[in-house]
PDB file of C-alpha atoms and ligand atoms in Angstrom:
ATOM      1  CA  MET G   1       0.053  -0.170   0.048  1.00  0.00           C
ATOM      2  CA  LEU G   2       1.308   3.467  -0.560  1.00  0.00           C
ATOM      3  CA  ASN G   3      -0.532   6.214   1.545  1.00  0.00           C
ATOM      4  CA  ILE G   4       0.393   9.826   0.706  1.00  0.00           C
ATOM      5  CA  ILE G   5      -0.862  13.116   2.613  1.00  0.00           C
ATOM      6  CA  LEU G   6      -1.006  16.405   0.225  1.00  0.00           C
ATOM      7  CA  PHE G   7      -0.646  19.259   2.858  1.00  0.00           C
ATOM      8  CA  GLY G   8      -0.515  22.792   2.378  1.00  0.00           C
ATOM      9  CA  PRO G   9      -2.668  26.150   2.625  1.00  0.00           C
ATOM     10  CA  PRO G  10      -5.906  26.797   0.908  1.00  0.00           C
ATOM     11  CA  GLY G  11      -5.545  27.122  -2.791  1.00  0.00           C
ATOM     12  CA  SER G  12      -1.926  25.637  -2.837  1.00  0.00           C
ATOM     13  CA  GLY G  13      -3.171  22.754  -5.201  1.00  0.00           C
ATOM     14  CA  LYS G  14      -3.936  19.851  -2.908  1.00  0.00           C
ATOM     15  CA  GLY G  15      -6.775  18.919  -5.072  1.00  0.00           C
ATOM     16  CA  THR G  16      -5.198  19.569  -8.287  1.00  0.00           C
ATOM     17  CA  GLN G  17      -2.092  17.553  -7.661  1.00  0.00           C
ATOM     18  CA  SER G  18      -4.125  14.875  -5.702  1.00  0.00           C
ATOM     19  CA  ALA G  19      -6.164  14.018  -8.674  1.00  0.00           C
ATOM     20  CA  LYS G  20      -2.915  13.620 -10.942  1.00  0.00           C
ATOM     21  CA  LEU G  21      -1.119  11.162  -8.068  1.00  0.00           C
ATOM     22  CA  ALA G  22      -4.458   9.315  -7.897  1.00  0.00           C
ATOM     23  CA  ASP G  23      -4.710   8.720 -11.404  1.00  0.00           C
ATOM     24  CA  GLN G  24      -0.767   7.811 -11.829  1.00  0.00           C
ATOM     25  CA  TYR G  25      -0.427   5.486  -8.879  1.00  0.00           C
ATOM     26  CA  ARG G  26      -4.154   4.008  -8.959  1.00  0.00           C
ATOM     27  CA  LEU G  27      -4.756   5.468  -5.319  1.00  0.00           C
ATOM     28  CA  VAL G  28      -8.327   6.254  -3.716  1.00  0.00           C
ATOM     29  CA  HIS G  29      -8.405  10.389  -3.454  1.00  0.00           C
ATOM     30  CA  LEU G  30      -9.900  11.153  -0.251  1.00  0.00           C
ATOM     31  CA  SER G  31     -10.603  14.982   0.007  1.00  0.00           C
ATOM     32  CA  THR G  32     -12.434  15.776   3.308  1.00  0.00           C
ATOM     33  CA  GLY G  33     -13.680  19.393   1.693  1.00  0.00           C
ATOM     34  CA  ASP G  34     -15.141  17.441  -1.646  1.00  0.00           C
ATOM     35  CA  ILE G  35     -16.810  15.004   0.742  1.00  0.00           C
ATOM     36  CA  LEU G  36     -18.289  17.447   3.002  1.00  0.00           C
ATOM     37  CA  ARG G  37     -19.160  19.845   0.094  1.00  0.00           C
ATOM     38  CA  ASP G  38     -21.090  16.831  -1.060  1.00  0.00           C
ATOM     39  CA  GLU G  39     -23.017  16.411   2.058  1.00  0.00           C
ATOM     40  CA  LYS G  40     -23.780  19.831   1.916  1.00  0.00           C
ATOM     41  CA  ARG G  41     -25.348  19.574  -1.608  1.00  0.00           C
ATOM     42  CA  LYS G  42     -27.394  16.465  -0.560  1.00  0.00           C
ATOM     43  CA  GLN G  43     -28.284  18.437   2.679  1.00  0.00           C
ATOM     44  CA  SER G  44     -27.744  15.417   4.740  1.00  0.00           C
ATOM     45  CA  HIS G  45     -27.538  15.858   8.602  1.00  0.00           C
ATOM     46  CA  LEU G  46     -23.718  16.170   8.164  1.00  0.00           C
ATOM     47  CA  GLY G  47     -23.983  18.549   5.427  1.00  0.00           C
ATOM     48  CA  ARG G  48     -26.031  20.932   7.181  1.00  0.00           C
ATOM     49  CA  GLU G  49     -23.781  20.631  10.101  1.00  0.00           C
ATOM     50  CA  ALA G  50     -20.853  21.220   8.129  1.00  0.00           C
ATOM     51  CA  LYS G  51     -22.428  24.330   5.845  1.00  0.00           C
ATOM     52  CA  LYS G  52     -22.028  26.244   9.274  1.00  0.00           C
ATOM     53  CA  TYR G  53     -18.357  25.876   9.456  1.00  0.00           C
ATOM     54  CA  ILE G  54     -17.243  25.892   5.530  1.00  0.00           C
ATOM     55  CA  ASP G  55     -19.545  28.586   4.521  1.00  0.00           C
ATOM     56  CA  GLN G  56     -17.277  31.118   7.090  1.00  0.00           C
ATOM     57  CA  GLY G  57     -14.073  29.471   6.452  1.00  0.00           C
ATOM     58  CA  LEU G  58     -13.803  27.608   9.903  1.00  0.00           C
ATOM     59  CA  LEU G  59     -12.853  24.238  10.556  1.00  0.00           C
ATOM     60  CA  VAL G  60     -15.715  21.453  10.941  1.00  0.00           C
ATOM     61  CA  PRO G  61     -15.220  19.861  14.433  1.00  0.00           C
ATOM     62  CA  ASP G  62     -12.459  17.218  14.759  1.00  0.00           C
ATOM     63  CA  GLU G  63     -14.707  14.286  15.640  1.00  0.00           C
ATOM     64  CA  VAL G  64     -17.176  14.834  12.766  1.00  0.00           C
ATOM     65  CA  VAL G  65     -14.424  14.524   9.881  1.00  0.00           C
ATOM     66  CA  ILE G  66     -12.599  11.674  11.860  1.00  0.00           C
ATOM     67  CA  GLN G  67     -15.647   9.635  12.015  1.00  0.00           C
ATOM     68  CA  MET G  68     -16.661  10.692   8.398  1.00  0.00           C
ATOM     69  CA  LEU G  69     -13.164   9.844   7.269  1.00  0.00           C
ATOM     70  CA  ALA G  70     -12.627   6.285   9.203  1.00  0.00           C
ATOM     71  CA  LYS G  71     -15.723   5.184   7.282  1.00  0.00           C
ATOM     72  CA  TRP G  72     -14.506   6.067   3.994  1.00  0.00           C
ATOM     73  CA  ILE G  73     -11.135   4.221   4.728  1.00  0.00           C
ATOM     74  CA  ASP G  74     -12.916   0.957   5.517  1.00  0.00           C
ATOM     75  CA  GLN G  75     -15.231   1.246   2.354  1.00  0.00           C
ATOM     76  CA  ASN G  76     -12.327   1.591   0.305  1.00  0.00           C
ATOM     77  CA  VAL G  77      -9.995  -1.149   2.117  1.00  0.00           C
ATOM     78  CA  ARG G  78     -12.670  -3.734   2.108  1.00  0.00           C
ATOM     79  CA  LYS G  79     -12.837  -2.968  -1.751  1.00  0.00           C
ATOM     80  CA  GLY G  80      -9.035  -3.956  -1.640  1.00  0.00           C
ATOM     81  CA  CYS G  81      -7.848  -0.478  -2.921  1.00  0.00           C
ATOM     82  CA  ARG G  82      -4.106   0.169  -3.127  1.00  0.00           C
ATOM     83  CA  GLY G  83      -3.474   3.039  -1.150  1.00  0.00           C
ATOM     84  CA  PHE G  84      -4.970   6.432  -0.410  1.00  0.00           C
ATOM     85  CA  ILE G  85      -4.067  10.330  -1.058  1.00  0.00           C
ATOM     86  CA  PHE G  86      -5.384  12.077   1.949  1.00  0.00           C
ATOM     87  CA  ASP G  87      -6.241  15.911   0.556  1.00  0.00           C
ATOM     88  CA  GLY G  88      -7.241  18.566   3.255  1.00  0.00           C
ATOM     89  CA  PHE G  89      -6.647  16.008   6.156  1.00  0.00           C
ATOM     90  CA  PRO G  90      -5.340  15.965   8.979  1.00  0.00           C
ATOM     91  CA  ARG G  91      -5.858  19.641   9.824  1.00  0.00           C
ATOM     92  CA  THR G  92      -5.367  19.639  13.215  1.00  0.00           C
ATOM     93  CA  ILE G  93      -2.895  17.752  15.592  1.00  0.00           C
ATOM     94  CA  ALA G  94      -5.822  15.734  16.780  1.00  0.00           C
ATOM     95  CA  GLN G  95      -6.750  14.501  13.476  1.00  0.00           C
ATOM     96  CA  ALA G  96      -3.146  13.807  12.727  1.00  0.00           C
ATOM     97  CA  GLU G  97      -3.128  11.561  15.910  1.00  0.00           C
ATOM     98  CA  ALA G  98      -6.196  10.048  15.227  1.00  0.00           C
ATOM     99  CA  LEU G  99      -5.125   9.130  11.392  1.00  0.00           C
ATOM    100  CA  ASP G 100      -1.876   7.470  13.030  1.00  0.00           C
ATOM    101  CA  ARG G 101      -4.439   5.311  15.294  1.00  0.00           C
ATOM    102  CA  MET G 102      -6.694   4.570  12.550  1.00  0.00           C
ATOM    103  CA  MET G 103      -3.800   3.384  10.341  1.00  0.00           C
ATOM    104  CA  GLU G 104      -2.080   1.394  13.222  1.00  0.00           C
ATOM    105  CA  GLU G 105      -5.431  -0.293  13.900  1.00  0.00           C
ATOM    106  CA  ARG G 106      -5.532  -1.454  10.130  1.00  0.00           C
ATOM    107  CA  ASN G 107      -1.703  -2.215   9.874  1.00  0.00           C
ATOM    108  CA  MET G 108      -1.238   0.730   7.748  1.00  0.00           C
ATOM    109  CA  GLN G 109       0.798   3.628   7.713  1.00  0.00           C
ATOM    110  CA  VAL G 110       1.533   7.301   6.347  1.00  0.00           C
ATOM    111  CA  ASP G 111       4.491   6.924   3.906  1.00  0.00           C
ATOM    112  CA  ILE G 112       4.794  10.566   3.051  1.00  0.00           C
ATOM    113  CA  VAL G 113       3.536  13.917   3.344  1.00  0.00           C
ATOM    114  CA  PHE G 114       3.778  16.551   0.864  1.00  0.00           C
ATOM    115  CA  SER G 115       3.885  20.116   1.945  1.00  0.00           C
ATOM    116  CA  LEU G 116       3.066  22.502  -0.929  1.00  0.00           C
ATOM    117  CA  GLU G 117       4.600  25.781  -0.254  1.00  0.00           C
ATOM    118  CA  VAL G 118       2.987  28.728  -1.953  1.00  0.00           C
ATOM    119  CA  GLY G 119       3.073  32.316  -0.898  1.00  0.00           C
ATOM    120  CA  LYS G 120      -0.043  34.003   0.383  1.00  0.00           C
ATOM    121  CA  GLN G 121      -0.495  36.587  -2.591  1.00  0.00           C
ATOM    122  CA  GLU G 122      -0.627  33.442  -5.049  1.00  0.00           C
ATOM    123  CA  LEU G 123      -3.092  31.852  -2.789  1.00  0.00           C
ATOM    124  CA  VAL G 124      -5.685  34.787  -2.987  1.00  0.00           C
ATOM    125  CA  THR G 125      -5.219  35.361  -6.375  1.00  0.00           C
ATOM    126  CA  ARG G 126      -5.933  31.697  -7.265  1.00  0.00           C
ATOM    127  CA  LEU G 127      -8.597  31.272  -4.937  1.00  0.00           C
ATOM    128  CA  SER G 128     -10.393  34.621  -6.034  1.00  0.00           C
ATOM    129  CA  GLU G 129     -10.049  33.662  -9.484  1.00  0.00           C
ATOM    130  CA  ARG G 130     -11.766  30.246  -8.895  1.00  0.00           C
ATOM    131  CA  GLY G 131     -14.636  32.048  -6.976  1.00  0.00           C
ATOM    132  CA  LYS G 132     -15.787  33.575 -10.413  1.00  0.00           C
ATOM    133  CA  ILE G 133     -16.636  30.407 -11.518  1.00  0.00           C
ATOM    134  CA  SER G 134     -16.563  27.391  -8.897  1.00  0.00           C
ATOM    135  CA  GLY G 135     -19.656  28.362  -6.645  1.00  0.00           C
ATOM    136  CA  ARG G 136     -17.807  27.743  -3.810  1.00  0.00           C
ATOM    137  CA  VAL G 137     -19.432  29.998  -0.710  1.00  0.00           C
ATOM    138  CA  ASP G 138     -15.810  29.852   0.879  1.00  0.00           C
ATOM    139  CA  ASP G 139     -13.896  31.349  -2.610  1.00  0.00           C
ATOM    140  CA  GLN G 140     -16.447  34.162  -2.744  1.00  0.00           C
ATOM    141  CA  ASP G 141     -14.946  37.218  -0.951  1.00  0.00           C
ATOM    142  CA  GLU G 142     -11.538  38.095   0.054  1.00  0.00           C
ATOM    143  CA  ALA G 143     -12.618  38.021   3.871  1.00  0.00           C
ATOM    144  CA  THR G 144     -13.258  34.449   3.926  1.00  0.00           C
ATOM    145  CA  ILE G 145     -10.638  33.582   1.816  1.00  0.00           C
ATOM    146  CA  GLN G 146      -8.275  35.384   4.375  1.00  0.00           C
ATOM    147  CA  LYS G 147     -10.097  33.796   7.172  1.00  0.00           C
ATOM    148  CA  ARG G 148      -9.083  30.221   5.715  1.00  0.00           C
ATOM    149  CA  ILE G 149      -5.787  31.296   5.378  1.00  0.00           C
ATOM    150  CA  ASP G 150      -5.567  32.388   9.180  1.00  0.00           C
ATOM    151  CA  VAL G 151      -7.270  29.178  10.175  1.00  0.00           C
ATOM    152  CA  TYR G 152      -4.516  27.420   8.293  1.00  0.00           C
ATOM    153  CA  HIS G 153      -1.598  29.297  10.226  1.00  0.00           C
ATOM    154  CA  ASP G 154      -3.255  28.925  13.612  1.00  0.00           C
ATOM    155  CA  GLU G 155      -4.724  25.378  13.498  1.00  0.00           C
ATOM    156  CA  THR G 156      -3.149  23.489  10.453  1.00  0.00           C
ATOM    157  CA  ALA G 157       0.485  24.223  10.165  1.00  0.00           C
ATOM    158  CA  PRO G 158       1.707  22.826  13.318  1.00  0.00           C
ATOM    159  CA  VAL G 159       0.831  19.334  11.841  1.00  0.00           C
ATOM    160  CA  ALA G 160       3.806  19.966   9.432  1.00  0.00           C
ATOM    161  CA  GLY G 161       6.016  19.668  12.532  1.00  0.00           C
ATOM    162  CA  TYR G 162       4.200  16.379  13.663  1.00  0.00           C
ATOM    163  CA  TYR G 163       5.231  14.840  10.479  1.00  0.00           C
ATOM    164  CA  LYS G 164       8.589  16.317  10.778  1.00  0.00           C
ATOM    165  CA  SER G 165       9.162  15.046  13.739  1.00  0.00           C
ATOM    166  CA  GLN G 166       8.412  11.512  12.104  1.00  0.00           C
ATOM    167  CA  GLY G 167      10.565  12.181   9.166  1.00  0.00           C
ATOM    168  CA  LYS G 168       8.022  11.779   6.489  1.00  0.00           C
ATOM    169  CA  LEU G 169       7.666  15.762   5.764  1.00  0.00           C
ATOM    170  CA  VAL G 170       8.706  16.672   2.002  1.00  0.00           C
ATOM    171  CA  LYS G 171       8.377  20.320   1.208  1.00  0.00           C
ATOM    172  CA  VAL G 172       7.535  21.203  -2.301  1.00  0.00           C
ATOM    173  CA  LYS G 173       7.497  24.417  -4.316  1.00  0.00           C
ATOM    174  CA  GLY G 174       3.712  24.770  -5.204  1.00  0.00           C
ATOM    175  CA  GLU G 175       4.617  27.743  -7.580  1.00  0.00           C
ATOM    176  CA  GLY G 176       5.146  26.946 -11.254  1.00  0.00           C
ATOM    177  CA  THR G 177       3.129  25.083 -13.706  1.00  0.00           C
ATOM    178  CA  ILE G 178       1.060  22.052 -12.674  1.00  0.00           C
ATOM    179  CA  ASP G 179       3.268  19.424 -14.608  1.00  0.00           C
ATOM    180  CA  VAL G 180       6.434  20.755 -13.144  1.00  0.00           C
ATOM    181  CA  ILE G 181       5.039  20.330  -9.481  1.00  0.00           C
ATOM    182  CA  ALA G 182       3.537  16.982 -10.268  1.00  0.00           C
ATOM    183  CA  GLY G 183       7.347  15.952 -11.450  1.00  0.00           C
ATOM    184  CA  GLN G 184       8.672  16.656  -8.564  1.00  0.00           C
ATOM    185  CA  LEU G 185       6.148  14.663  -6.606  1.00  0.00           C
ATOM    186  CA  ASN G 186       6.560  11.732  -8.762  1.00  0.00           C
ATOM    187  CA  SER G 187      10.346  11.673  -8.066  1.00  0.00           C
ATOM    188  CA  HIS G 188      10.136  11.869  -4.454  1.00  0.00           C
ATOM    189  CA  ILE G 189       7.433   8.809  -4.495  1.00  0.00           C
ATOM    190  CA  GLU G 190      10.020   6.973  -7.041  1.00  0.00           C
ATOM    191  CA  GLN G 191      12.740   7.376  -4.603  1.00  0.00           C
ATOM    192  CA  LEU G 192      10.426   6.257  -1.894  1.00  0.00           C
ATOM    193  CA  GLN G 193       9.760   3.324  -3.477  1.00  0.00           C
ATOM    194  CA  GLU G 194      13.256   2.620  -4.207  1.00  0.00           C
ATOM    195  CA  GLU G 195      14.235   2.767  -0.839  1.00  0.00           C
ATOM    196  CA  THR G 196      11.388   0.687   0.425  1.00  0.00           C
ATOM    197  CA  ARG G 197      12.014  -1.917  -2.526  1.00  0.00           C
TER     198      ARG G 197
HETATM  199  P1  LIG M   1     -10.864  22.121   1.091  1.00  0.00           P
HETATM  200  O1  LIG M   1     -11.746  21.691   0.184  1.00  0.00           O
HETATM  201  O2  LIG M   1      -9.907  21.170   1.834  1.00  0.00           O
HETATM  202  O3  LIG M   1     -10.229  23.498   0.945  1.00  0.00           O
HETATM  203  P2  LIG M   1      -8.955  24.299   0.932  1.00  0.00           P
HETATM  204  O4  LIG M   1      -8.143  23.414   1.689  1.00  0.00           O
HETATM  205  O5  LIG M   1      -9.218  25.556   1.458  1.00  0.00           O
HETATM  206  O6  LIG M   1      -8.122  24.364  -0.310  1.00  0.00           O
HETATM  207  P3  LIG M   1      -8.820  24.172  -1.695  1.00  0.00           P
HETATM  208  O7  LIG M   1      -9.495  23.082  -1.758  1.00  0.00           O
HETATM  209  O8  LIG M   1      -9.285  25.693  -1.808  1.00  0.00           O
HETATM  210  O9  LIG M   1      -7.479  24.328  -2.316  1.00  0.00           O
HETATM  211  P4  LIG M   1      -6.468  23.302  -2.892  1.00  0.00           P
HETATM  212  O10 LIG M   1      -5.322  23.069  -1.793  1.00  0.00           O
HETATM  213  O11 LIG M   1      -7.320  21.791  -2.983  1.00  0.00           O
HETATM  214  O12 LIG M   1      -5.947  23.614  -4.154  1.00  0.00           O
HETATM  215  P5  LIG M   1      -6.418  23.460  -5.782  1.00  0.00           P
HETATM  216  O13 LIG M   1      -6.034  22.387  -6.536  1.00  0.00           O
HETATM  217  O14 LIG M   1      -8.173  23.535  -5.613  1.00  0.00           O
HETATM  218  O15 LIG M   1     -11.511  22.503   2.793  1.00  0.00           O
HETATM  219  C1  LIG M   1     -12.662  23.353   2.413  1.00  0.00           C
HETATM  220  C2  LIG M   1     -13.686  23.645   3.904  1.00  0.00           C
HETATM  221  O16 LIG M   1     -14.049  22.209   4.028  1.00  0.00           O
HETATM  222  C3  LIG M   1     -12.639  23.876   5.055  1.00  0.00           C
HETATM  223  O17 LIG M   1     -12.305  25.088   5.275  1.00  0.00           O
HETATM  224  C4  LIG M   1     -13.155  23.573   6.266  1.00  0.00           C
HETATM  225  O18 LIG M   1     -14.618  23.968   6.708  1.00  0.00           O
HETATM  226  C5  LIG M   1     -14.018  22.122   5.908  1.00  0.00           C
HETATM  227  N1  LIG M   1     -12.739  20.851   5.940  1.00  0.00           N
HETATM  228  C6  LIG M   1     -12.142  20.166   4.978  1.00  0.00           C
HETATM  229  N2  LIG M   1     -11.339  19.166   5.571  1.00  0.00           N
HETATM  230  C7  LIG M   1     -11.405  19.304   6.985  1.00  0.00           C
HETATM  231  C8  LIG M   1     -10.676  18.987   7.963  1.00  0.00           C
HETATM  232  N3  LIG M   1      -9.763  18.062   7.785  1.00  0.00           N
HETATM  233  N4  LIG M   1     -11.233  19.104   9.189  1.00  0.00           N
HETATM  234  C9  LIG M   1     -12.146  20.564   9.209  1.00  0.00           C
HETATM  235  N5  LIG M   1     -12.900  20.976   8.185  1.00  0.00           N
HETATM  236  C10 LIG M   1     -12.397  20.674   6.934  1.00  0.00           C
HETATM  237  O19 LIG M   1      -6.263  24.816  -6.648  1.00  0.00           O
HETATM  238  C11 LIG M   1      -6.661  26.171  -6.109  1.00  0.00           C
HETATM  239  C12 LIG M   1      -6.800  26.869  -7.800  1.00  0.00           C
HETATM  240  O20 LIG M   1      -5.767  27.102  -7.961  1.00  0.00           O
HETATM  241  C13 LIG M   1      -7.489  26.041  -8.493  1.00  0.00           C
HETATM  242  O21 LIG M   1      -8.204  27.251  -9.429  1.00  0.00           O
HETATM  243  C14 LIG M   1      -6.613  25.478  -9.458  1.00  0.00           C
HETATM  244  O22 LIG M   1      -6.799  25.324 -10.552  1.00  0.00           O
HETATM  245  C15 LIG M   1      -5.484  26.589  -9.474  1.00  0.00           C
HETATM  246  N6  LIG M   1      -4.026  26.003  -9.340  1.00  0.00           N
HETATM  247  C16 LIG M   1      -3.783  24.716  -8.820  1.00  0.00           C
HETATM  248  N7  LIG M   1      -2.380  24.630  -9.188  1.00  0.00           N
HETATM  249  C17 LIG M   1      -1.955  25.548  -9.720  1.00  0.00           C
HETATM  250  C18 LIG M   1      -0.673  26.135 -10.028  1.00  0.00           C
HETATM  251  N8  LIG M   1       0.412  25.264 -10.133  1.00  0.00           N
HETATM  252  N9  LIG M   1      -0.506  27.269 -10.928  1.00  0.00           N
HETATM  253  C19 LIG M   1      -1.440  28.215 -10.968  1.00  0.00           C
HETATM  254  N10 LIG M   1      -2.774  27.891 -10.624  1.00  0.00           N
HETATM  255  C20 LIG M   1      -2.959  26.437  -9.783  1.00  0.00           C
HETATM  256 MG1  LIG M   2      -9.029  21.233  -2.438  1.00  0.00          MG
END
């Protein structure tokens, strides 16, 4: 199994790069943001609860996201998947610890954590641009985009240290063309696979 985390601030390209990696290595792409938005669209109980946080650029409570993710992991493991790309999870230390426990219980492990490094102005530009077409409430105004970036710094950035201390964190420049960035991620994965062969 190959389990990868794509980590980085809002707009850093987690979703874009995850889709490419999932395709290339035939992994299951688990984006907690996409799952929550889907629940929102369906107006499920979970979706209605999550909406209160997502639309304001705040994090959905840990226990809600952790439970939801455990369910998705189990469904895909039962189907015999080759591994996962976690996109937008974990976003707090509590989530990172919960993921480690979930992995351990299932005899799995996180293999590598990519941190996509992108400057703040570029993030704001990308998200405001996408806001014109995405229909995502949290992309609509600069105050909400700024809130998401602040929440990232306060609550999510410490997760990088958590994985750094496990020796799993790899920083990658997230500015430049999508293909060049993808190439960098690929070469780190190939290197990891070489080492563990
Ligand atoms: P989530 O959906 O995860 O959103 P996010 O982290 O704010 O990030 P985005 O999806 O906006 O950006 P991205 O990094 O995926 O970049 P993308 O590839 O799209 O979370 C949304 C909300 O859900 C949270 O605020 C929270 O409320 C809730 N939530 C989700 N997970 C949670 C969790 N674990 N715990 C608690 N709450 C949670 O790219 C962005 C744009 O840039 C696109 O238009 C793209 O085309 C463009 N782009 C990508 N790469 C490049 C490039 N190299 N050059 C130029 N443009 C590029
Ligand atoms: Mg995304």
